[in-house]
CSV table of C-alpha atoms in Angstrom, one decimal:
chain,number,residue,atom,x,y,z
A,82,UNK,CA,16.7,23.0,38.8
A,83,UNK,CA,18.1,26.5,38.9
A,84,UNK,CA,16.5,27.2,35.5
A,85,UNK,CA,13.1,25.9,36.7
A,86,UNK,CA,13.4,28.0,39.9
A,87,UNK,CA,13.9,31.1,37.8
A,88,UNK,CA,10.9,30.2,35.7
A,89,UNK,CA,8.6,29.5,38.6
A,90,UNK,CA,9.7,32.2,41.0
A,91,UNK,CA,7.3,32.8,43.9
A,92,UNK,CA,4.3,32.3,41.7
A,93,UNK,CA,4.2,28.8,40.1
A,94,UNK,CA,2.8,29.1,36.6
A,95,UNK,CA,1.2,25.7,36.4
A,96,UNK,CA,1.1,22.2,37.8
A,97,UNK,CA,3.1,20.7,34.9
A,98,UNK,CA,6.2,22.8,35.6
A,99,UNK,CA,6.0,21.9,39.2
A,100,UNK,CA,5.9,18.2,38.2
A,101,UNK,CA,8.8,18.7,35.8
A,102,UNK,CA,10.9,20.3,38.6
A,103,UNK,CA,10.2,17.4,40.9
A,104,UNK,CA,11.0,14.9,38.1
A,105,UNK,CA,14.6,16.1,38.1
A,106,UNK,CA,15.1,15.2,41.7
A,107,UNK,CA,15.9,11.5,41.6
A,108,UNK,CA,15.1,10.9,45.2
A,109,UNK,CA,11.6,12.2,44.8
A,110,UNK,CA,8.5,10.8,43.1
A,111,UNK,CA,4.8,11.5,43.3
A,112,UNK,CA,2.8,9.8,45.9
A,113,UNK,CA,1.6,6.3,45.2
A,114,UNK,CA,-1.9,7.4,44.4
A,115,UNK,CA,-0.6,9.6,41.6
A,116,UNK,CA,0.7,6.4,39.9
A,117,UNK,CA,3.5,8.3,38.1
A,118,UNK,CA,7.2,7.4,38.1
A,119,UNK,CA,9.1,10.7,37.8
A,120,UNK,CA,12.5,9.2,36.8
A,121,UNK,CA,13.7,11.5,33.9
A,122,UNK,CA,13.0,10.0,30.5
A,123,UNK,CA,14.0,11.1,27.0
A,124,UNK,CA,11.8,11.2,24.0
A,125,UNK,CA,14.0,8.6,22.3
A,126,UNK,CA,13.4,6.1,25.2
A,127,UNK,CA,9.6,6.2,24.8
A,128,UNK,CA,9.5,6.1,21.0
A,129,UNK,CA,8.6,9.8,20.4
A,130,UNK,CA,11.8,10.7,18.6
A,131,UNK,CA,14.8,9.0,17.0
A,132,UNK,CA,17.7,10.4,15.0
A,133,UNK,CA,20.9,9.3,13.4
A,134,UNK,CA,23.4,9.8,10.6
A,135,UNK,CA,22.8,8.5,7.1
A,136,UNK,CA,26.1,8.0,5.3
A,137,UNK,CA,24.9,6.2,2.2
A,138,UNK,CA,23.1,8.7,0.0
A,139,UNK,CA,24.5,8.1,-3.5
A,140,UNK,CA,23.4,9.6,-6.8
A,141,UNK,CA,25.4,8.0,-9.6
A,142,UNK,CA,26.2,9.9,-12.8
A,143,UNK,CA,23.5,8.0,-14.7
A,144,UNK,CA,24.0,10.2,-17.8
A,145,UNK,CA,27.6,9.0,-18.0
A,146,UNK,CA,26.7,5.4,-17.4
A,147,UNK,CA,24.0,5.4,-20.2
A,148,UNK,CA,26.2,7.4,-22.6
A,149,UNK,CA,29.3,5.3,-22.4
A,150,UNK,CA,28.3,1.9,-21.1
A,151,UNK,CA,30.5,-0.3,-18.9
A,152,UNK,CA,32.9,-1.3,-21.6
A,153,UNK,CA,33.8,2.3,-22.5
A,154,UNK,CA,33.9,3.3,-18.8
A,155,UNK,CA,36.5,0.5,-18.2
A,156,UNK,CA,38.6,1.8,-21.2
A,157,UNK,CA,38.4,5.3,-19.7
A,158,UNK,CA,39.7,4.0,-16.3
A,159,UNK,CA,42.6,2.2,-17.9
A,160,UNK,CA,43.5,5.1,-20.1
A,161,UNK,CA,43.4,7.6,-17.2
A,162,UNK,CA,45.6,5.4,-15.1
A,163,UNK,CA,48.0,4.9,-17.9
A,164,UNK,CA,48.3,8.7,-18.5
A,165,UNK,CA,48.9,9.5,-14.9
A,166,UNK,CA,51.4,6.7,-14.6
A,167,UNK,CA,53.3,7.9,-17.6
A,168,UNK,CA,53.4,11.4,-16.3
A,169,UNK,CA,54.6,10.3,-12.9
A,170,UNK,CA,51.5,11.7,-11.2
A,171,UNK,CA,50.0,8.4,-10.1
A,172,UNK,CA,50.2,8.0,-6.3
A,173,UNK,CA,50.0,4.7,-4.6
A,174,UNK,CA,46.5,5.6,-3.3
A,175,UNK,CA,45.4,6.5,-6.8
A,176,UNK,CA,46.8,3.3,-8.2
A,177,UNK,CA,44.8,1.3,-5.7
A,178,UNK,CA,41.7,3.3,-6.6
A,179,UNK,CA,42.0,2.8,-10.3
A,180,UNK,CA,42.8,-0.9,-9.8
A,181,UNK,CA,39.7,-1.3,-7.7
A,182,UNK,CA,37.5,0.5,-10.3
A,183,UNK,CA,38.9,-1.7,-13.0
A,184,UNK,CA,38.1,-4.8,-11.0
A,185,UNK,CA,34.5,-3.7,-10.6
A,186,UNK,CA,33.9,-2.9,-14.3
A,187,UNK,CA,35.5,-6.2,-15.4
A,188,UNK,CA,33.1,-7.9,-13.0
A,189,UNK,CA,30.2,-6.1,-14.5
A,190,UNK,CA,31.1,-7.2,-18.0
A,191,UNK,CA,31.6,-10.8,-16.9
A,192,UNK,CA,28.3,-10.8,-15.0
A,193,UNK,CA,26.4,-9.5,-18.1
A,194,UNK,CA,28.1,-12.0,-20.3
A,195,UNK,CA,27.3,-14.8,-17.9
A,196,UNK,CA,23.7,-13.7,-17.5
A,197,UNK,CA,23.4,-13.7,-21.4
A,198,UNK,CA,24.5,-17.3,-21.5
A,199,UNK,CA,22.1,-18.3,-18.7
A,200,UNK,CA,19.2,-16.5,-20.4
A,201,UNK,CA,19.9,-18.4,-23.7
A,202,UNK,CA,19.7,-21.7,-21.9
A,203,UNK,CA,16.6,-20.9,-19.9
A,204,UNK,CA,14.0,-23.6,-20.6
A,205,UNK,CA,10.9,-21.4,-20.2
A,206,UNK,CA,9.6,-18.2,-21.9
A,207,UNK,CA,12.1,-18.6,-24.7
A,208,UNK,CA,11.1,-15.6,-26.7
A,209,UNK,CA,11.5,-13.3,-23.7
A,210,UNK,CA,14.7,-14.9,-22.6
A,211,UNK,CA,16.3,-14.5,-26.0
A,212,UNK,CA,15.4,-10.9,-26.0
A,213,UNK,CA,16.9,-10.5,-22.6
A,214,UNK,CA,20.0,-12.3,-23.7
A,215,UNK,CA,20.5,-10.0,-26.7
A,216,UNK,CA,20.0,-7.0,-24.4
A,217,UNK,CA,22.7,-8.2,-21.9
A,218,UNK,CA,25.1,-9.1,-24.7
A,219,UNK,CA,24.7,-5.6,-26.2
A,220,UNK,CA,25.3,-3.6,-23.0
A,221,UNK,CA,28.4,-5.7,-22.3
A,222,UNK,CA,30.0,-4.6,-25.5
A,223,UNK,CA,28.6,-1.1,-26.3
A,224,UNK,CA,26.5,1.8,-24.9
A,225,UNK,CA,22.7,1.1,-24.8
A,226,UNK,CA,20.8,2.0,-28.0
A,227,UNK,CA,17.2,1.1,-27.0
A,228,UNK,CA,15.0,1.8,-24.0
A,229,UNK,CA,15.2,-1.9,-23.0
A,230,UNK,CA,19.0,-1.8,-23.0
A,231,UNK,CA,19.1,1.5,-21.1
A,232,UNK,CA,16.7,0.3,-18.4
A,233,UNK,CA,18.5,-3.1,-18.1
A,234,UNK,CA,21.9,-1.4,-17.7
A,235,UNK,CA,20.6,1.0,-15.1
A,236,UNK,CA,19.0,-1.8,-13.1
A,237,UNK,CA,22.1,-3.9,-13.3
A,238,UNK,CA,24.3,-1.1,-12.0
A,239,UNK,CA,21.8,-0.3,-9.3
A,240,UNK,CA,21.8,-3.9,-8.0
A,241,UNK,CA,25.6,-4.1,-8.0
A,242,UNK,CA,26.0,-0.9,-6.1
A,243,UNK,CA,23.5,-2.0,-3.5
A,244,UNK,CA,25.0,-5.4,-3.2
A,245,UNK,CA,28.2,-3.6,-2.2
A,246,UNK,CA,26.3,-2.0,0.7
A,247,UNK,CA,25.5,1.4,-0.7
A,248,UNK,CA,22.0,2.8,-0.9
A,249,UNK,CA,21.3,4.3,-4.3
A,250,UNK,CA,18.9,7.0,-3.3
A,251,UNK,CA,18.3,8.6,-6.7
A,252,UNK,CA,17.7,7.1,-10.1
A,253,UNK,CA,18.1,10.5,-11.7
A,254,UNK,CA,15.9,12.4,-14.1
A,255,UNK,CA,13.8,9.7,-15.7
A,256,UNK,CA,12.5,11.8,-18.6
A,257,UNK,CA,15.8,13.5,-19.4
A,258,UNK,CA,17.9,10.3,-19.2
A,259,UNK,CA,15.7,7.9,-21.2
A,260,UNK,CA,13.8,10.2,-23.6
A,261,UNK,CA,16.3,9.7,-26.4
A,262,UNK,CA,15.9,5.9,-26.2
A,263,UNK,CA,12.1,6.2,-25.9
A,264,UNK,CA,11.8,8.5,-28.9
A,265,UNK,CA,14.3,6.5,-31.0
A,266,UNK,CA,12.4,3.2,-30.4
A,267,UNK,CA,9.2,4.9,-31.5
A,268,UNK,CA,10.7,6.5,-34.6
A,269,UNK,CA,12.3,3.2,-35.7
A,270,UNK,CA,9.1,1.3,-35.1
A,271,UNK,CA,10.7,-1.1,-32.6
A,272,UNK,CA,7.9,-0.7,-30.1
A,273,UNK,CA,4.6,1.1,-29.8
A,274,UNK,CA,3.8,3.6,-27.0
A,275,UNK,CA,1.9,0.9,-25.1
A,276,UNK,CA,4.8,-1.5,-25.4
A,277,UNK,CA,7.2,1.2,-24.1
A,278,UNK,CA,4.9,1.8,-21.2
A,279,UNK,CA,5.0,-1.9,-20.4
A,280,UNK,CA,8.8,-1.8,-20.3
A,281,UNK,CA,8.6,1.2,-17.9
A,282,UNK,CA,6.2,-0.7,-15.7
A,283,UNK,CA,8.5,-3.7,-15.6
A,284,UNK,CA,11.4,-1.4,-14.6
A,285,UNK,CA,9.4,0.4,-11.9
A,286,UNK,CA,7.9,-2.8,-10.4
A,287,UNK,CA,11.4,-4.2,-9.7
A,288,UNK,CA,11.9,-1.6,-7.1
A,289,UNK,CA,8.6,-2.2,-5.5
A,290,UNK,CA,9.1,-6.0,-5.5
A,291,UNK,CA,12.4,-5.7,-3.6
A,292,UNK,CA,10.7,-4.4,-0.5
A,293,UNK,CA,6.9,-4.6,-1.1
A,294,UNK,CA,6.9,-0.9,-0.5
A,295,UNK,CA,8.0,-1.3,3.2
A,296,UNK,CA,11.2,0.8,2.9
A,297,UNK,CA,12.1,4.2,1.6
A,298,UNK,CA,11.3,3.6,-2.1
A,299,UNK,CA,13.3,4.6,-5.1
A,300,UNK,CA,13.4,8.2,-6.2
A,301,UNK,CA,12.9,9.3,-9.8
A,302,UNK,CA,12.8,12.9,-10.9
A,303,UNK,CA,10.5,14.3,-13.6
A,304,UNK,CA,10.2,17.7,-15.2
A,305,UNK,CA,11.8,20.9,-14.0
A,306,UNK,CA,14.0,23.6,-15.6
A,307,UNK,CA,16.6,22.3,-17.9
A,308,UNK,CA,20.2,23.4,-18.3
A,309,UNK,CA,19.3,26.0,-20.8
A,310,UNK,CA,16.5,27.5,-18.7
A,311,UNK,CA,13.6,25.9,-20.6
A,312,UNK,CA,11.1,23.3,-19.5
A,313,UNK,CA,12.4,19.7,-19.4
A,314,UNK,CA,9.0,18.0,-19.7
A,315,UNK,CA,8.8,15.7,-22.7
A,316,UNK,CA,6.7,12.8,-24.0
A,317,UNK,CA,8.3,10.4,-21.6
A,318,UNK,CA,7.3,12.5,-18.6
A,319,UNK,CA,3.6,11.8,-19.5
A,320,UNK,CA,4.1,8.1,-20.3
A,321,UNK,CA,6.0,7.5,-17.0
A,322,UNK,CA,3.3,9.2,-14.9
A,323,UNK,CA,0.6,7.3,-16.8
A,324,UNK,CA,2.4,4.0,-16.3
A,325,UNK,CA,2.8,4.7,-12.6
A,326,UNK,CA,-0.9,5.6,-12.2
A,327,UNK,CA,-1.9,2.3,-13.9
A,328,UNK,CA,0.4,0.3,-11.6
A,329,UNK,CA,-1.1,1.6,-8.4
A,330,UNK,CA,1.9,0.8,-6.2
A,331,UNK,CA,3.6,2.9,-3.5
A,332,UNK,CA,7.0,2.6,-5.2
A,333,UNK,CA,8.8,4.1,-7.0
A,334,UNK,CA,8.6,7.7,-5.6
A,335,UNK,CA,8.2,10.3,-8.3
A,336,UNK,CA,9.6,13.8,-7.6
A,337,UNK,CA,8.0,16.4,-9.8
A,338,UNK,CA,10.0,19.6,-10.2
A,339,UNK,CA,7.5,22.4,-10.7
A,340,UNK,CA,8.2,25.9,-12.1
A,341,UNK,CA,6.4,28.7,-13.8
A,342,UNK,CA,6.7,27.0,-17.2
A,343,UNK,CA,5.5,23.5,-16.1
A,344,UNK,CA,2.7,22.4,-18.5
A,345,UNK,CA,-0.7,22.6,-16.7
A,346,UNK,CA,-1.7,19.3,-18.3
A,347,UNK,CA,1.2,17.5,-16.6
A,348,UNK,CA,0.1,18.9,-13.2
A,349,UNK,CA,-3.4,17.8,-13.9
A,350,UNK,CA,-2.1,14.3,-14.7
A,351,UNK,CA,-0.3,14.2,-11.4
A,352,UNK,CA,-3.4,15.5,-9.5
A,353,UNK,CA,-5.5,12.8,-11.1
A,354,UNK,CA,-3.1,10.1,-9.9
A,355,UNK,CA,-3.1,11.5,-6.4
A,356,UNK,CA,-6.9,11.8,-6.3
A,357,UNK,CA,-7.1,8.1,-7.5
A,358,UNK,CA,-4.9,7.0,-4.6
A,359,UNK,CA,-1.5,6.9,-6.3
A,360,UNK,CA,0.1,9.3,-3.8
A,361,UNK,CA,3.8,8.7,-3.9
A,362,UNK,CA,4.5,12.1,-5.4
A,363,UNK,CA,6.6,14.9,-4.1
A,364,UNK,CA,6.2,18.3,-5.8
A,365,UNK,CA,9.2,20.7,-5.5
A,366,UNK,CA,9.4,24.4,-6.2
A,367,UNK,CA,12.1,24.5,-8.8
A,368,UNK,CA,12.9,28.2,-8.4
A,369,UNK,CA,13.5,27.7,-4.7
A,370,UNK,CA,15.5,24.5,-5.1
A,371,UNK,CA,17.8,26.0,-7.8
A,372,UNK,CA,18.3,29.3,-5.8
A,373,UNK,CA,19.2,27.3,-2.7
A,374,UNK,CA,22.0,25.4,-4.5
A,375,UNK,CA,23.3,28.6,-6.2
A,376,UNK,CA,23.5,30.2,-2.8
A,377,UNK,CA,25.6,27.3,-1.6
A,378,UNK,CA,28.0,27.9,-4.5
A,379,UNK,CA,26.8,25.6,-7.2
A,380,UNK,CA,27.0,27.1,-10.7
A,381,UNK,CA,23.5,27.8,-12.0
A,382,UNK,CA,23.7,25.5,-15.0
A,383,UNK,CA,24.6,22.6,-12.7
A,384,UNK,CA,22.0,23.6,-10.2
A,385,UNK,CA,19.3,23.4,-12.9
A,386,UNK,CA,20.1,19.7,-13.2
A,387,UNK,CA,19.7,18.8,-9.5
A,388,UNK,CA,18.0,15.7,-8.4
A,389,UNK,CA,16.0,14.8,-5.3
A,390,UNK,CA,17.5,11.9,-3.3
A,391,UNK,CA,16.9,10.1,-0.1
A,392,UNK,CA,14.3,12.1,1.8
A,393,UNK,CA,14.2,14.6,-1.0
A,394,UNK,CA,17.4,16.5,-0.5
A,395,UNK,CA,18.6,18.4,-3.6
A,396,UNK,CA,21.9,17.2,-4.9
A,397,UNK,CA,24.0,17.4,-8.1
A,398,UNK,CA,23.9,14.1,-9.9
A,399,UNK,CA,27.2,12.3,-9.9
A,400,UNK,CA,29.1,15.1,-8.1
A,401,UNK,CA,28.3,14.8,-4.5
A,402,UNK,CA,27.2,12.4,-1.8
A,403,UNK,CA,24.9,14.5,0.4
A,404,UNK,CA,25.0,12.4,3.6
A,405,UNK,CA,22.6,13.7,6.1
A,406,UNK,CA,21.2,13.3,9.6
A,407,UNK,CA,17.8,11.8,9.8
A,408,UNK,CA,15.1,12.5,12.4
A,409,UNK,CA,11.8,10.9,13.0
A,410,UNK,CA,9.1,12.5,15.2
A,411,UNK,CA,6.1,10.6,16.5
A,412,UNK,CA,3.4,13.2,16.2
A,413,UNK,CA,0.8,11.0,17.9
A,414,UNK,CA,3.0,10.8,21.0
A,415,UNK,CA,2.9,14.5,21.3
A,416,UNK,CA,-0.9,14.5,21.3
A,417,UNK,CA,-0.9,11.7,23.9
A,418,UNK,CA,1.4,13.7,26.2
A,419,UNK,CA,-0.7,16.8,25.9
A,420,UNK,CA,-3.8,14.9,26.9
A,421,UNK,CA,-2.1,13.4,30.0
A,422,UNK,CA,-0.1,16.3,31.3
A,423,UNK,CA,3.2,15.0,29.9
A,424,UNK,CA,2.9,11.5,31.4
A,425,UNK,CA,3.8,8.7,29.0
A,426,UNK,CA,1.1,6.1,29.1
A,427,UNK,CA,3.3,3.2,28.1
A,428,UNK,CA,5.9,3.7,30.8
A,429,UNK,CA,4.2,5.9,33.3
A,430,UNK,CA,7.1,8.3,33.2
A,431,UNK,CA,6.9,12.1,33.2
A,432,UNK,CA,8.4,13.8,30.2
């Protein structure tokens, strides 16, 4: 009230400030004919604004997952624990951590082996089920070697992490992670480009099918400046955008890292998708994103590999969990208040 008195002085500036001053006096309301309840209200109470912490922004080290596979990761955990135990450096907390990680990776291998057996016994779609069984058997024993195996492993790990209660908010750089599998399959004649695109569509549609596009979506990054300072766009970048454009779904979300060296034909391809109604794209200024991370202390070579996660926060894949605070503003509510002198039309309360 003292602040409002200072603002108003002897010459009230407008009727709205006068009403606001009166709203803060709980024992005063407008006359009945004004039909306004002046009990103080917050923007949250009338649905104009909400906020809260978001503690589950994870960006797994997909490169490590795809390079080693779960069996090699399990061996790495066991060897690391053994070395630390032998040197006397293993604390009780570390022992518990390594034991828990071992349990998880053993479970992943058992799940893949069990799914392999189930696929072989599946009574329908035998050809597809046998292909799936072989894929599951392979990723349980060695790193993925084909695009099918790599996508299957990534989706399996994604599902297991989310079953545990985490939110996997980035699937990494799609073109950088999977290009070696995509290229190798083509060179060996395992699949044509159209068949590779079909695999990509099957992979993408899984994320849409989980929520029917009603939640945040799954973030994939394409393009950008690579670790050596060159352009990261490759043949898979074009195939992935083409597959997404043909699917016409709101998920997944494709984050396109754009810089001075981004090929114009890739940008035209994205623009065509947006023009045709496939609008789940975010375009990021790579120079600004990298500079922001470097300013925060991230080495430049690591900053060049950043991903966009959650609501498009830049983060280093596999090295940080950038939990954030989230805010949602109801823009239409602000227009409503402006048209009605700050009176909320749902509650009759003065804001």
